[in-house]
């Protein structure tokens, strides 16, 4: 390995020496939305990047090249298994290679500082140790496959409100102990090939220009030798960015690098050695992924092929968290099942924003349970819809997009998986360019599932002409509202334009013509709008009454409740933790009619469950990916055990949550809570959540038989005392005794999974890292230093934060 690294470094230096200033600065600027320019003179091919936390989109946001859609990162973290995360990474590397992608823009390792964070489904946990461990597994897996990662968003991008401009005020100690900690762990343990710097400022300095955190901490202290790419459109200062350690400014072709950087060097404003350092990092990445001649790739033989559907199904069930299971309600005994909830039929498998992909298929809860349960035993009614808003046209629609120039001539066309058009950069159909494109017409057919008044409309800015079944419903312009984030404008409020009475099964033609106007142009080359639809509005009380009637007649009632992309998405934070629509009313009514009610919660991050004591079982399925319904059937029938443990605290109500502030004041967001976020804050406040960090039930029982602790490790012996094989996540917490410094009451120091058959005893040793006993002492050496805190500690071997099974005293 050392020899290979040396050869690679020699090739990098040789290539760098051949480049003139203009070529070097051109390499540091994206040539388009997703790639860097090729430099044939040194044998360098174009480096291609793609979004990819849960699936690899590729360079075109299109259903014509589908992607495996894994469960959300919160689901992956809920499995508490770095080895599973590594397998997920290997699958994504396989997908990336198939799509010609060299670098994944993932994983997201920002923390769940408050449950209101709108993008938390894309991050792992409120705990930095768990986040670092899962992120380490993910990065290792992707890079096992010879594909680079960019660990993001460095650092402090823990909310979406004003994310482009917010100045997050974070004291040195919480910055080190919480927010930087996952990045540090991943850099040291997984050696990522890339980092993405965030939009926000930290303590007055924009992250793309943060010389201290990037050059001194990330590169200097931790030894990071990969490339540093900006979040898209985050780079704003030519000199500030290059001196702040930013290697690549994305997207292109217009950035603060390229010609602007070459001009700054020639004017004496920037030292060319800073440019050389950045180019060296990019060439090293190119060498590692195998696109620089003369440099051996880091991986020459990719791992064995992975079955994407099977792994997506396994991750889903391993991440499902059974938080309540009274009287063994799950797994189901034989009998009739009454299923309700709109999300049972039309599954939400991923969150809104840049992480979206188009899977070849999705298995809804209704699909999965229909396939698994005996014929005739399952009934389904809608019961309640999480949204009464129009949503991108989906079920029953067959759509394509026809692109025309200003003269009305067709430039090209592409298929659409639904009514949402989101072409960014070169996502356009073949033959279409942004320069020539003047209009897009979404055309096709709609075969309704229900008779009645169907509503149609638009979402997005600009001019529209909407026609359904030969009737023009709208011909006009949608102006800009109060939105400040392009994602918020795009995923924001749909506008109803008219209704048409339709008959179930009778197909009609539909058309939405969108004429482009430079007044409404996005800040980068993009076309983003939606043709939206809502089925016949029925009386919500009638829908609930139907579900109650079905539940009363069944042995078991299963209700699926969900959030929507208007609740959880990139671009905006949540206003509350309530389930949208009448879903809470549905659960209460069904539970009153059938005490054996199981609720499936289809949400990427915490929601309030006000009926939680009134139902028999609650299963959290997160955003479960394309195989979610199949995994749900596996778990509900007992073919598989739900394997998840909570990676984040679930509150009873938002009012109980200790840290909730996501909105800046005068441009600043003060992390005034210091080191007390997540369960650390709950402990300090003496508050009791609905379900604590680490909580999760299985289908068997465990006794913890013995615990032996040393300053280096904790060894736990435990026995599966149930009637079936199972898996347990052994969690090790440290709790200082008579603490001399202000610290949380306890914190996660390590964890491990064990498997055992019925009646079997197993033993596991969990490493206790030295860092678990350290704090960042702000008084030492100016900016502070890691300091070991001696004294007495309780070592807790636990099933969850609030369920410690064994305790050992340790003096260090």
Tab-separated table of N, CA, C and O in Angstrom, residues 655-709:
chain	number	residue	atom	x	y	z
A	655	UNK	N	-43.322	21.051	23.229
A	655	UNK	CA	-43.156	21.919	24.392
A	655	UNK	C	-42.150	21.360	25.392
A	655	UNK	O	-41.568	22.104	26.181
A	656	UNK	N	-41.924	20.039	25.373
A	656	UNK	CA	-40.986	19.410	26.312
A	656	UNK	C	-39.546	19.434	25.825
A	656	UNK	O	-38.631	19.139	26.597
A	657	UNK	N	-39.340	19.724	24.542
A	657	UNK	CA	-37.996	19.594	23.950
A	657	UNK	C	-37.088	20.699	24.475
A	657	UNK	O	-37.433	21.887	24.373
A	658	UNK	N	-35.916	20.348	25.019
A	658	UNK	CA	-35.055	21.371	25.623
A	658	UNK	C	-34.442	22.349	24.620
A	658	UNK	O	-34.216	23.509	24.948
A	659	UNK	N	-34.114	21.896	23.413
A	659	UNK	CA	-33.467	22.756	22.412
A	659	UNK	C	-34.344	22.791	21.170
A	659	UNK	O	-34.561	21.763	20.528
A	660	UNK	N	-34.853	23.978	20.832
A	660	UNK	CA	-35.773	24.097	19.698
A	660	UNK	C	-35.435	25.233	18.740
A	660	UNK	O	-36.039	25.330	17.669
A	661	UNK	N	-34.493	26.085	19.073
A	661	UNK	CA	-34.291	27.293	18.269
A	661	UNK	C	-33.594	26.974	16.946
A	661	UNK	O	-32.491	26.436	16.924
A	662	UNK	N	-34.266	27.320	15.837
A	662	UNK	CA	-33.661	27.161	14.515
A	662	UNK	C	-33.671	28.471	13.724
A	662	UNK	O	-33.088	28.549	12.650
A	663	UNK	N	-34.324	29.495	14.270
A	663	UNK	CA	-34.476	30.756	13.535
A	663	UNK	C	-33.466	31.777	14.018
A	663	UNK	O	-33.434	32.115	15.209
A	664	UNK	N	-32.609	32.290	13.123
A	664	UNK	CA	-31.602	33.273	13.536
A	664	UNK	C	-32.237	34.585	14.008
A	664	UNK	O	-33.333	34.956	13.574
A	665	UNK	N	-31.535	35.266	14.891
A	665	UNK	CA	-31.894	36.611	15.316
A	665	UNK	C	-30.828	37.561	14.803
A	665	UNK	O	-29.640	37.391	15.124
A	666	UNK	N	-31.227	38.521	13.971
A	666	UNK	CA	-30.266	39.438	13.340
A	666	UNK	C	-29.143	38.669	12.656
A	666	UNK	O	-27.965	39.036	12.730
A	667	UNK	N	-29.518	37.574	11.996
A	667	UNK	CA	-28.548	36.801	11.221
A	667	UNK	C	-27.738	35.800	12.008
A	667	UNK	O	-26.953	35.047	11.425
A	668	UNK	N	-27.915	35.766	13.327
A	668	UNK	CA	-27.123	34.868	14.167
A	668	UNK	C	-28.006	33.834	14.850
A	668	UNK	O	-29.116	34.148	15.302
A	669	UNK	N	-27.492	32.603	14.914
A	669	UNK	CA	-28.148	31.546	15.675
A	669	UNK	C	-27.176	31.108	16.769
A	669	UNK	O	-26.104	30.569	16.486
A	670	UNK	N	-27.553	31.389	17.998
A	670	UNK	CA	-26.667	31.133	19.138
A	670	UNK	C	-26.907	29.721	19.672
A	670	UNK	O	-28.003	29.396	20.117
A	671	UNK	N	-25.881	28.903	19.618
A	671	UNK	CA	-25.954	27.565	20.204
A	671	UNK	C	-25.710	27.692	21.713
A	671	UNK	O	-24.761	27.152	22.272
A	672	UNK	N	-26.629	28.395	22.356
A	672	UNK	CA	-26.434	28.772	23.760
A	672	UNK	C	-26.485	27.569	24.702
A	672	UNK	O	-26.022	27.649	25.841
A	673	UNK	N	-27.036	26.455	24.220
A	673	UNK	CA	-27.150	25.273	25.077
A	673	UNK	C	-25.812	24.571	25.301
A	673	UNK	O	-25.705	23.653	26.115
A	674	UNK	N	-24.778	25.005	24.575
A	674	UNK	CA	-23.453	24.419	24.765
A	674	UNK	C	-23.419	22.950	24.406
A	674	UNK	O	-23.856	22.545	23.325
A	675	UNK	N	-22.916	22.118	25.317
A	675	UNK	CA	-22.767	20.690	25.031
A	675	UNK	C	-24.046	19.908	25.308
A	675	UNK	O	-24.066	18.682	25.174
A	676	UNK	N	-25.125	20.602	25.664
A	676	UNK	CA	-26.342	19.909	26.072
A	676	UNK	C	-27.384	19.916	24.956
A	676	UNK	O	-28.261	20.785	24.909
A	677	UNK	N	-27.248	18.954	24.041
A	677	UNK	CA	-28.272	18.716	23.019
A	677	UNK	C	-28.724	17.271	23.145
A	677	UNK	O	-28.093	16.444	23.801
A	678	UNK	N	-29.849	16.930	22.485
A	678	UNK	CA	-30.322	15.564	22.509
A	678	UNK	C	-30.534	15.066	23.923
A	678	UNK	O	-30.992	15.807	24.808
A	679	UNK	N	-30.201	13.798	24.164
A	679	UNK	CA	-30.443	13.222	25.487
A	679	UNK	C	-29.649	13.917	26.573
A	679	UNK	O	-30.056	13.935	27.744
A	680	UNK	N	-28.525	14.522	26.216
A	680	UNK	CA	-27.752	15.286	27.196
A	680	UNK	C	-28.594	16.440	27.760
A	680	UNK	O	-28.551	16.731	28.958
A	681	UNK	N	-29.359	17.088	26.879
A	681	UNK	CA	-30.212	18.197	27.301
A	681	UNK	C	-31.420	17.686	28.091
A	681	UNK	O	-31.841	18.311	29.069
A	682	UNK	N	-31.995	16.565	27.658
A	682	UNK	CA	-33.132	15.990	28.389
A	682	UNK	C	-32.709	15.638	29.817
A	682	UNK	O	-33.447	15.905	30.771
A	683	UNK	N	-31.534	15.033	29.964
A	683	UNK	CA	-31.041	14.696	31.305
A	683	UNK	C	-30.860	15.943	32.156
A	683	UNK	O	-31.256	15.988	33.322
A	684	UNK	N	-30.258	16.970	31.574
A	684	UNK	CA	-29.995	18.196	32.334
A	684	UNK	C	-31.303	18.844	32.785
A	684	UNK	O	-31.406	19.368	33.902
A	685	UNK	N	-32.309	18.796	31.910
A	685	UNK	CA	-33.599	19.413	32.236
A	685	UNK	C	-34.439	18.546	33.174
A	685	UNK	O	-35.462	19.005	33.697
A	686	UNK	N	-34.011	17.308	33.382
A	686	UNK	CA	-34.808	16.404	34.210
A	686	UNK	C	-36.124	16.033	33.560
A	686	UNK	O	-37.084	15.665	34.237
A	687	UNK	N	-36.186	16.133	32.244
A	687	UNK	CA	-37.425	15.872	31.510
A	687	UNK	C	-37.446	14.425	31.017
A	687	UNK	O	-36.394	13.821	30.761
A	688	UNK	N	-38.646	13.895	30.869
A	688	UNK	CA	-38.811	12.503	30.437
A	688	UNK	C	-39.455	12.491	29.050
A	688	UNK	O	-40.574	12.983	28.879
A	689	UNK	N	-38.792	11.927	28.070
A	689	UNK	CA	-39.365	11.892	26.721
A	689	UNK	C	-40.368	10.753	26.583
A	689	UNK	O	-40.536	9.936	27.497
A	690	UNK	N	-41.018	10.694	25.427
A	690	UNK	CA	-41.896	9.549	25.140
A	690	UNK	C	-41.067	8.281	25.030
A	690	UNK	O	-41.391	7.248	25.623
A	691	UNK	N	-39.968	8.374	24.274
A	691	UNK	CA	-39.090	7.224	24.065
A	691	UNK	C	-37.641	7.712	24.070
A	691	UNK	O	-37.274	8.595	23.296
A	692	UNK	N	-36.805	7.127	24.937
A	692	UNK	CA	-35.448	7.633	25.097
A	692	UNK	C	-34.504	7.184	23.989
A	692	UNK	O	-34.774	6.202	23.278
A	693	UNK	N	-33.421	7.869	23.883
A	693	UNK	CA	-32.324	7.500	22.988
A	693	UNK	C	-31.934	6.042	23.243
A	693	UNK	O	-31.819	5.596	24.378
A	694	UNK	N	-31.758	5.288	22.143
A	694	UNK	CA	-31.343	3.895	22.279
A	694	UNK	C	-32.462	2.904	22.478
A	694	UNK	O	-32.238	1.690	22.477
A	695	UNK	N	-33.713	3.386	22.656
A	695	UNK	CA	-34.830	2.493	22.935
A	695	UNK	C	-35.252	1.718	21.692
A	695	UNK	O	-35.207	2.234	20.574
A	696	UNK	N	-35.685	0.496	21.891
A	696	UNK	CA	-36.212	-0.322	20.812
A	696	UNK	C	-36.453	-1.732	21.311
A	696	UNK	O	-35.630	-2.296	22.037
A	697	UNK	N	-37.595	-2.308	20.948
A	697	UNK	CA	-37.975	-3.642	21.401
A	697	UNK	C	-37.783	-4.648	20.279
A	697	UNK	O	-37.896	-4.311	19.100
A	698	UNK	N	-37.486	-5.881	20.653
A	698	UNK	CA	-37.393	-6.955	19.673
A	698	UNK	C	-38.478	-7.979	19.921
A	698	UNK	O	-39.478	-7.701	20.598
A	699	UNK	N	-38.279	-9.188	19.396
A	699	UNK	CA	-39.244	-10.257	19.574
A	699	UNK	C	-38.743	-11.340	20.523
A	699	UNK	O	-39.297	-12.430	20.571
A	700	UNK	N	-37.662	-11.010	21.255
A	700	UNK	CA	-37.194	-11.929	22.277
A	700	UNK	C	-36.768	-11.113	23.485
A	700	UNK	O	-36.892	-9.887	23.481
A	701	UNK	N	-36.304	-11.767	24.546
A	701	UNK	CA	-35.893	-11.067	25.771
A	701	UNK	C	-34.450	-11.422	26.100
A	701	UNK	O	-33.953	-12.499	25.724
A	702	UNK	N	-33.794	-10.517	26.820
A	702	UNK	CA	-32.376	-10.685	27.137
A	702	UNK	C	-32.139	-10.404	28.615
A	702	UNK	O	-32.703	-9.460	29.170
A	703	UNK	N	-31.286	-11.229	29.226
A	703	UNK	CA	-30.746	-10.874	30.539
A	703	UNK	C	-29.289	-10.513	30.372
A	703	UNK	O	-28.572	-11.129	29.572
A	704	UNK	N	-28.880	-9.474	31.097
A	704	UNK	CA	-27.467	-9.084	31.124
A	704	UNK	C	-26.863	-9.747	32.360
A	704	UNK	O	-27.254	-9.450	33.489
A	705	UNK	N	-25.925	-10.667	32.144
A	705	UNK	CA	-25.455	-11.541	33.215
A	705	UNK	C	-24.233	-10.986	33.949
A	705	UNK	O	-24.129	-11.136	35.167
A	706	UNK	N	-23.316	-10.371	33.238
A	706	UNK	CA	-22.114	-9.851	33.903
A	706	UNK	C	-21.505	-8.723	33.100
A	706	UNK	O	-21.670	-8.643	31.879
A	707	UNK	N	-20.790	-7.845	33.814
A	707	UNK	CA	-20.100	-6.710	33.206
A	707	UNK	C	-18.739	-6.564	33.870
A	707	UNK	O	-18.641	-6.469	35.099
A	708	UNK	N	-17.701	-6.558	33.059
A	708	UNK	CA	-16.339	-6.302	33.547
A	708	UNK	C	-15.807	-5.095	32.793
A	708	UNK	O	-15.747	-5.095	31.556
A	709	UNK	N	-15.449	-4.046	33.533
A	709	UNK	CA	-14.999	-2.812	32.892
A	709	UNK	C	-13.561	-2.503	33.253
A	709	UNK	O	-13.137	-2.675	34.403
